[in-house]
Coordinates of C-alpha atoms and ligand atoms in Angstrom, one line a residue:
M1 CA -76.4 42.0 17.9
S2 CA -75.2 38.7 19.4
H3 CA -73.0 36.6 17.2
R4 CA -75.2 33.6 18.3
G5 CA -78.5 35.5 17.9
K6 CA -80.9 34.8 15.0
D7 CA -80.1 38.0 13.1
F8 CA -76.4 37.3 12.8
T9 CA -77.0 33.5 12.3
S10 CA -79.1 34.3 9.2
I11 CA -76.3 36.7 8.0
I12 CA -73.5 34.1 8.3
Q13 CA -75.6 31.3 6.9
K14 CA -76.5 33.4 3.8
T15 CA -72.9 34.5 3.4
E16 CA -71.7 30.9 3.5
A17 CA -74.5 29.7 1.1
D18 CA -73.7 32.4 -1.4
F19 CA -69.9 31.7 -1.2
R20 CA -70.7 28.0 -1.8
S21 CA -73.0 28.7 -4.8
L22 CA -70.6 31.2 -6.4
L23 CA -67.6 28.9 -6.2
G24 CA -69.5 25.6 -6.6
V25 CA -68.5 24.2 -3.2
G26 CA -70.2 20.9 -2.5
E27 CA -71.4 19.4 0.8
E28 CA -68.2 17.3 1.1
Y29 CA -66.4 20.5 2.0
D30 CA -66.6 22.6 5.1
V31 CA -66.6 26.4 4.5
T32 CA -65.3 28.1 7.6
F33 CA -64.8 31.8 8.4
L34 CA -61.6 32.4 10.3
Q35 CA -59.3 35.2 11.4
G36 CA -55.5 35.5 11.1
G37 CA -55.3 36.3 7.4
G38 CA -53.1 34.6 4.8
T39 CA -50.2 34.7 7.3
G40 CA -52.2 32.9 9.9
M41 CA -52.8 30.2 7.3
F42 CA -49.1 29.8 6.6
A43 CA -49.1 28.2 10.1
G44 CA -52.6 26.9 10.0
V45 CA -51.9 24.7 7.0
P46 CA -49.0 22.7 8.5
M47 CA -50.6 22.7 11.9
N48 CA -53.8 21.1 10.5
L49 CA -52.4 18.9 7.7
S50 CA -48.7 18.1 8.1
G51 CA -48.8 15.6 10.9
G52 CA -46.0 17.4 12.7
S53 CA -42.2 17.4 12.6
S54 CA -41.8 14.2 10.5
G55 CA -44.3 15.3 7.9
T56 CA -42.8 16.4 4.6
P57 CA -45.4 18.4 2.6
A58 CA -44.5 19.5 -0.9
Y59 CA -44.4 23.3 -1.7
L60 CA -44.1 24.9 -5.1
S61 CA -42.2 28.1 -4.6
T62 CA -43.4 30.9 -6.9
G63 CA -42.5 34.0 -5.0
T64 CA -42.8 36.0 -1.8
W65 CA -45.9 34.5 -0.4
T66 CA -44.9 30.9 -0.9
I67 CA -41.4 31.6 0.5
K68 CA -43.1 33.0 3.6
A69 CA -45.4 30.0 3.8
I70 CA -42.5 27.6 3.6
K71 CA -40.5 29.5 6.2
E72 CA -43.5 29.4 8.6
A73 CA -44.2 25.7 7.9
K74 CA -40.6 24.9 9.0
K75 CA -41.7 25.7 12.6
Y76 CA -44.1 22.7 12.5
C77 CA -42.9 20.2 10.0
S78 CA -40.3 19.5 7.3
P79 CA -41.5 21.0 4.1
A80 CA -39.8 20.1 0.8
T81 CA -39.6 22.7 -2.0
V82 CA -40.3 20.7 -5.2
A83 CA -39.4 23.5 -7.5
S84 CA -39.0 27.3 -7.4
I85 CA -38.9 30.3 -9.7
D86 CA -37.2 33.6 -8.9
L87 CA -38.8 36.3 -11.0
K88 CA -35.9 38.6 -10.4
E89 CA -33.3 36.1 -11.7
D90 CA -35.2 34.2 -14.4
A91 CA -38.7 35.4 -15.2
S92 CA -38.8 33.5 -18.4
A93 CA -38.3 30.1 -16.8
K94 CA -41.4 28.1 -17.4
S95 CA -39.3 24.9 -16.9
F96 CA -40.0 25.0 -13.1
L97 CA -43.5 23.8 -14.0
D98 CA -42.1 20.7 -15.7
R99 CA -43.4 18.0 -13.4
A100 CA -40.5 15.7 -14.5
S101 CA -38.0 18.0 -12.8
W102 CA -39.9 18.2 -9.5
S103 CA -38.5 16.5 -6.4
L104 CA -41.7 15.3 -4.9
P105 CA -41.3 13.7 -1.4
S106 CA -42.6 10.2 -1.5
S107 CA -45.3 10.6 1.1
A108 CA -46.3 14.2 1.2
P109 CA -49.3 14.9 3.4
Y110 CA -50.2 17.7 1.0
F111 CA -49.0 19.7 -2.0
Y112 CA -49.1 23.5 -1.5
Y113 CA -49.1 26.3 -4.0
C114 CA -50.2 29.9 -4.4
A115 CA -52.6 30.6 -7.2
N116 CA -51.5 34.2 -7.6
E117 CA -48.3 35.7 -6.4
T118 CA -49.5 39.2 -5.6
I119 CA -46.1 40.9 -5.5
G120 CA -44.5 39.3 -8.6
G121 CA -47.6 39.2 -10.7
L122 CA -47.5 35.5 -11.5
E123 CA -50.6 33.3 -11.6
V124 CA -50.4 29.4 -11.6
S125 CA -53.5 27.4 -12.4
R126 CA -54.5 24.0 -10.9
D127 CA -53.9 22.5 -14.4
H128 CA -50.2 23.4 -14.1
I129 CA -50.0 21.2 -11.0
G130 CA -51.5 18.1 -12.7
N131 CA -52.6 14.9 -11.2
L132 CA -51.1 14.1 -7.8
G133 CA -53.1 11.0 -7.0
E134 CA -54.1 10.8 -3.4
T135 CA -52.0 13.8 -2.2
P136 CA -54.4 16.6 -1.3
V137 CA -53.7 19.9 -3.0
V138 CA -53.8 23.0 -0.8
C139 CA -54.0 26.4 -2.4
D140 CA -53.6 30.0 -1.3
M141 CA -56.1 31.9 -3.4
S142 CA -55.9 35.2 -1.3
S143 CA -55.4 37.4 -4.3
N144 CA -57.4 35.8 -7.1
I145 CA -60.3 34.1 -5.5
M146 CA -63.6 34.8 -7.3
S147 CA -61.8 36.2 -10.3
R148 CA -62.1 32.9 -12.2
P149 CA -64.0 29.7 -11.9
V150 CA -62.4 26.9 -9.9
D151 CA -62.9 23.2 -9.9
V152 CA -63.1 22.8 -6.1
S153 CA -63.2 19.0 -6.4
K154 CA -59.5 19.1 -7.4
F155 CA -58.5 20.6 -4.0
G156 CA -58.1 19.3 -0.5
A157 CA -58.1 22.8 0.9
I158 CA -58.4 26.3 -0.4
Y159 CA -58.0 29.5 1.6
A160 CA -58.1 33.2 1.0
G161 CA -57.9 36.4 3.0
A162 CA -61.0 38.3 2.1
Q163 CA -59.3 41.7 1.6
K164 CA -58.7 41.6 -2.2
N165 CA -61.8 40.3 -3.9
M166 CA -64.3 39.5 -1.1
G167 CA -64.5 42.3 1.4
P168 CA -62.7 44.1 4.1
A169 CA -59.6 42.8 5.9
G170 CA -60.1 40.6 9.0
L171 CA -61.8 37.6 7.5
T172 CA -60.1 34.5 6.1
V173 CA -62.2 31.9 4.3
L174 CA -61.3 28.2 4.4
V175 CA -62.7 25.5 2.2
L176 CA -61.7 22.1 3.6
R177 CA -62.5 18.6 2.3
K178 CA -64.2 16.9 5.2
D179 CA -62.0 13.7 5.1
L180 CA -59.0 15.9 5.9
K181 CA -60.5 16.9 9.3
G182 CA -59.2 15.6 12.6
K183 CA -55.5 15.8 11.7
A184 CA -54.4 18.9 13.7
M185 CA -51.3 18.8 15.7
P186 CA -52.1 18.7 19.5
I187 CA -50.5 22.1 20.0
T188 CA -52.9 23.8 17.5
P189 CA -54.8 26.7 19.1
S190 CA -58.5 26.1 19.0
V191 CA -59.1 29.1 16.9
M192 CA -56.7 27.8 14.3
D193 CA -58.0 24.2 14.5
W194 CA -60.0 23.7 11.3
T195 CA -62.0 20.8 12.7
V196 CA -62.9 22.6 15.9
M197 CA -63.8 25.8 14.0
G198 CA -65.6 24.0 11.2
D199 CA -67.7 21.9 13.7
A200 CA -68.5 25.1 15.5
K201 CA -69.9 26.6 12.2
S202 CA -67.3 29.5 12.5
V203 CA -68.7 30.7 15.9
L204 CA -66.5 28.9 18.4
N205 CA -65.8 32.4 19.6
T206 CA -66.8 35.9 18.3
P207 CA -66.1 35.8 14.6
P208 CA -65.3 38.9 12.5
T209 CA -69.0 39.7 12.2
Y210 CA -68.8 43.0 10.3
A211 CA -66.3 41.5 7.7
I212 CA -68.6 38.5 7.3
Y213 CA -71.6 40.8 6.7
M214 CA -69.6 42.9 4.2
A215 CA -68.4 39.8 2.4
G216 CA -72.0 38.8 2.1
L217 CA -72.8 42.1 0.4
V218 CA -69.8 41.6 -2.0
Y219 CA -71.2 38.1 -2.9
D220 CA -74.6 39.8 -3.7
W221 CA -72.7 42.2 -6.0
V222 CA -70.8 39.4 -7.7
K223 CA -74.0 37.6 -8.3
E224 CA -75.5 40.8 -9.8
H225 CA -72.5 41.1 -12.1
G226 CA -72.7 37.6 -13.7
G227 CA -71.2 35.6 -10.9
V228 CA -67.6 34.3 -11.0
A229 CA -67.9 33.8 -14.8
G230 CA -68.8 37.5 -15.1
M231 CA -65.8 38.4 -12.9
E232 CA -63.6 36.4 -15.1
E233 CA -64.8 38.0 -18.3
A234 CA -64.2 41.5 -16.9
S235 CA -60.9 40.4 -15.5
K236 CA -59.8 39.1 -19.0
R237 CA -60.8 42.4 -20.6
K238 CA -59.1 44.6 -18.0
S239 CA -55.8 42.7 -18.0
A240 CA -55.7 42.4 -21.8
L241 CA -56.2 46.2 -22.1
L242 CA -53.2 46.8 -19.8
Y243 CA -50.9 44.0 -21.1
N244 CA -51.6 45.0 -24.7
A245 CA -50.6 48.6 -23.9
L246 CA -47.5 47.5 -22.2
D247 CA -46.5 45.0 -24.9
K248 CA -46.8 47.5 -27.7
S249 CA -44.7 50.1 -25.9
D250 CA -40.8 50.3 -26.0
F251 CA -40.9 52.5 -23.0
Y252 CA -42.6 50.1 -20.5
S253 CA -41.4 46.5 -19.7
T254 CA -43.4 43.8 -18.0
I255 CA -41.8 41.8 -15.3
V256 CA -43.5 38.5 -16.4
P257 CA -43.0 37.8 -20.1
E258 CA -46.0 36.8 -22.2
A259 CA -44.3 33.6 -23.2
T260 CA -44.5 32.1 -19.7
G261 CA -48.2 32.0 -19.9
L262 CA -48.1 32.9 -16.2
R263 CA -49.0 36.6 -16.3
S264 CA -51.4 37.5 -13.5
R265 CA -54.8 39.0 -14.4
M266 CA -54.9 40.4 -11.0
N267 CA -51.6 42.1 -10.5
V268 CA -49.8 43.6 -13.5
T269 CA -46.2 44.3 -12.7
F270 CA -44.1 46.5 -15.0
T271 CA -41.3 49.2 -15.1
T272 CA -40.4 52.3 -17.0
P273 CA -36.8 52.6 -18.2
S274 CA -35.5 53.8 -14.8
A275 CA -36.2 53.9 -11.1
D276 CA -36.4 57.7 -11.3
L277 CA -39.1 57.5 -13.9
D278 CA -40.9 54.9 -11.9
A279 CA -41.1 57.3 -9.0
K280 CA -42.2 60.2 -11.3
F281 CA -44.9 57.9 -12.8
V282 CA -46.2 57.1 -9.3
A283 CA -46.2 60.8 -8.2
E284 CA -48.0 62.0 -11.4
A285 CA -50.5 59.2 -11.3
T286 CA -51.3 59.8 -7.6
A287 CA -51.8 63.5 -8.4
K288 CA -54.5 62.4 -10.9
G289 CA -56.2 60.2 -8.3
M290 CA -54.7 56.9 -9.6
I291 CA -53.4 55.4 -6.4
A292 CA -51.4 52.3 -5.2
L293 CA -49.4 51.9 -8.4
K294 CA -46.0 51.6 -6.7
G295 CA -44.6 48.1 -6.9
H296 CA -44.2 46.3 -3.6
R297 CA -41.4 47.7 -1.4
T298 CA -39.4 44.4 -1.8
V299 CA -39.3 44.5 -5.6
G300 CA -39.8 48.1 -6.7
G301 CA -41.1 49.0 -10.1
L302 CA -44.8 49.5 -10.7
R303 CA -47.9 47.3 -10.1
A304 CA -51.5 47.8 -11.1
S305 CA -53.8 45.6 -9.2
L306 CA -57.0 44.8 -11.1
Y307 CA -59.1 43.2 -8.4
N308 CA -62.8 42.6 -9.0
A309 CA -63.7 46.1 -7.6
V310 CA -61.6 47.9 -10.2
S311 CA -63.7 49.1 -13.1
E312 CA -62.9 48.8 -16.7
D313 CA -63.1 52.6 -17.0
S314 CA -60.3 52.9 -14.4
V315 CA -58.1 50.6 -16.4
A316 CA -58.8 52.6 -19.5
A317 CA -57.9 55.8 -17.7
L318 CA -54.6 54.3 -16.5
V319 CA -53.8 53.3 -20.1
D320 CA -54.5 56.8 -21.3
F321 CA -52.2 58.2 -18.5
M322 CA -49.5 55.7 -19.4
T323 CA -49.6 56.7 -23.1
A324 CA -49.3 60.4 -22.2
F325 CA -46.5 59.7 -19.7
E326 CA -44.6 57.8 -22.3
Q327 CA -44.8 60.6 -24.8
Q328 CA -43.7 63.2 -22.3
N329 CA -40.8 61.1 -21.0
S330 CA -39.3 59.3 -24.1
Q331 CA -36.0 60.6 -25.4
Ligands
PMP1 N1 -51.0 35.2 0.4 C1 -51.1 36.1 -0.6 C2 -51.2 35.6 -2.0 C3 -51.2 37.5 -0.4 O1 -51.3 38.4 -1.4 C4 -51.1 37.9 0.9 C5 -51.2 39.4 1.3 N2 -51.0 40.3 0.3 C6 -50.9 37.0 2.0 C7 -50.9 35.7 1.6 C8 -50.8 37.4 3.4 O2 -52.0 37.8 3.8 P1 -52.3 38.6 5.2 O3 -51.8 40.0 5.0 O4 -53.8 38.5 5.2 O5 -51.7 37.8 6.2

């Protein structure tokens, strides 16, 4: 099947149309299917929007994925970190979201943040960022896209790797306000140039056809389950079930305290009283078919990812297992 033939053209057009209708993306935005993942976008954002070495985009640093984005941006421009939070040092600090304390560069070509820090389990909403006037807001939604409604009109650009909530790995979706086109640095490779790729309707070269087809099927499934609003309701129920169980236990501790108001609905991070018990927890859960509960290798502990594909029954089974594990392992 040719990627320019009529069969695939109708697949990619339907996939784009469904993505637009699910997230409410208007005609003033391009929706482009790219490759390179979130990491590709850490370079793609500054290449396309910073204006080059003298550009000083603003970055809100909330954890691993923004730290990596800032490091990559430094190859192309001069990013300024307006505020940062280190979950390991000071998880309770909400003050980093206090706009008055931010050191915003005077002429930032964009303001960048990550909507959900997948490793730490910290979710920041567009409302936390507030009004930034003409400065376009760029957001990495890789790990929470389609889990809650988004007011797209408040963003200059949104991107997300598909592999959490939208389909298999290999596809990156970009939403770009059209007035931000035409600003790429001359060194930008064509496949990373958002204007070139957008104008070519995602088929400048062979796109990740199978991942696009699968994402289209996922969008059908999301529509059948109440759209993004339905995903949000389920996500609220799933995360509440788990956080409630964690909060009423003296055995488990959450990494992100309730009081911050920043707990992720997608990635629930927690620990048992010791690293040894964390390891025992993972081993016993795995034996019961509950997989991928080990915290990210850089932070340790435990992490339950509650992406759209995770059923409420699965979360209930995890909570039952956690209760039994606590009883067996409490002194
Ligand atoms: N941003 C976020 C929020 C992520 O969770 C990830 C991957 N887990 C990335 C970026 C990097 O994505 P990729 O592996 O597709 O490069």
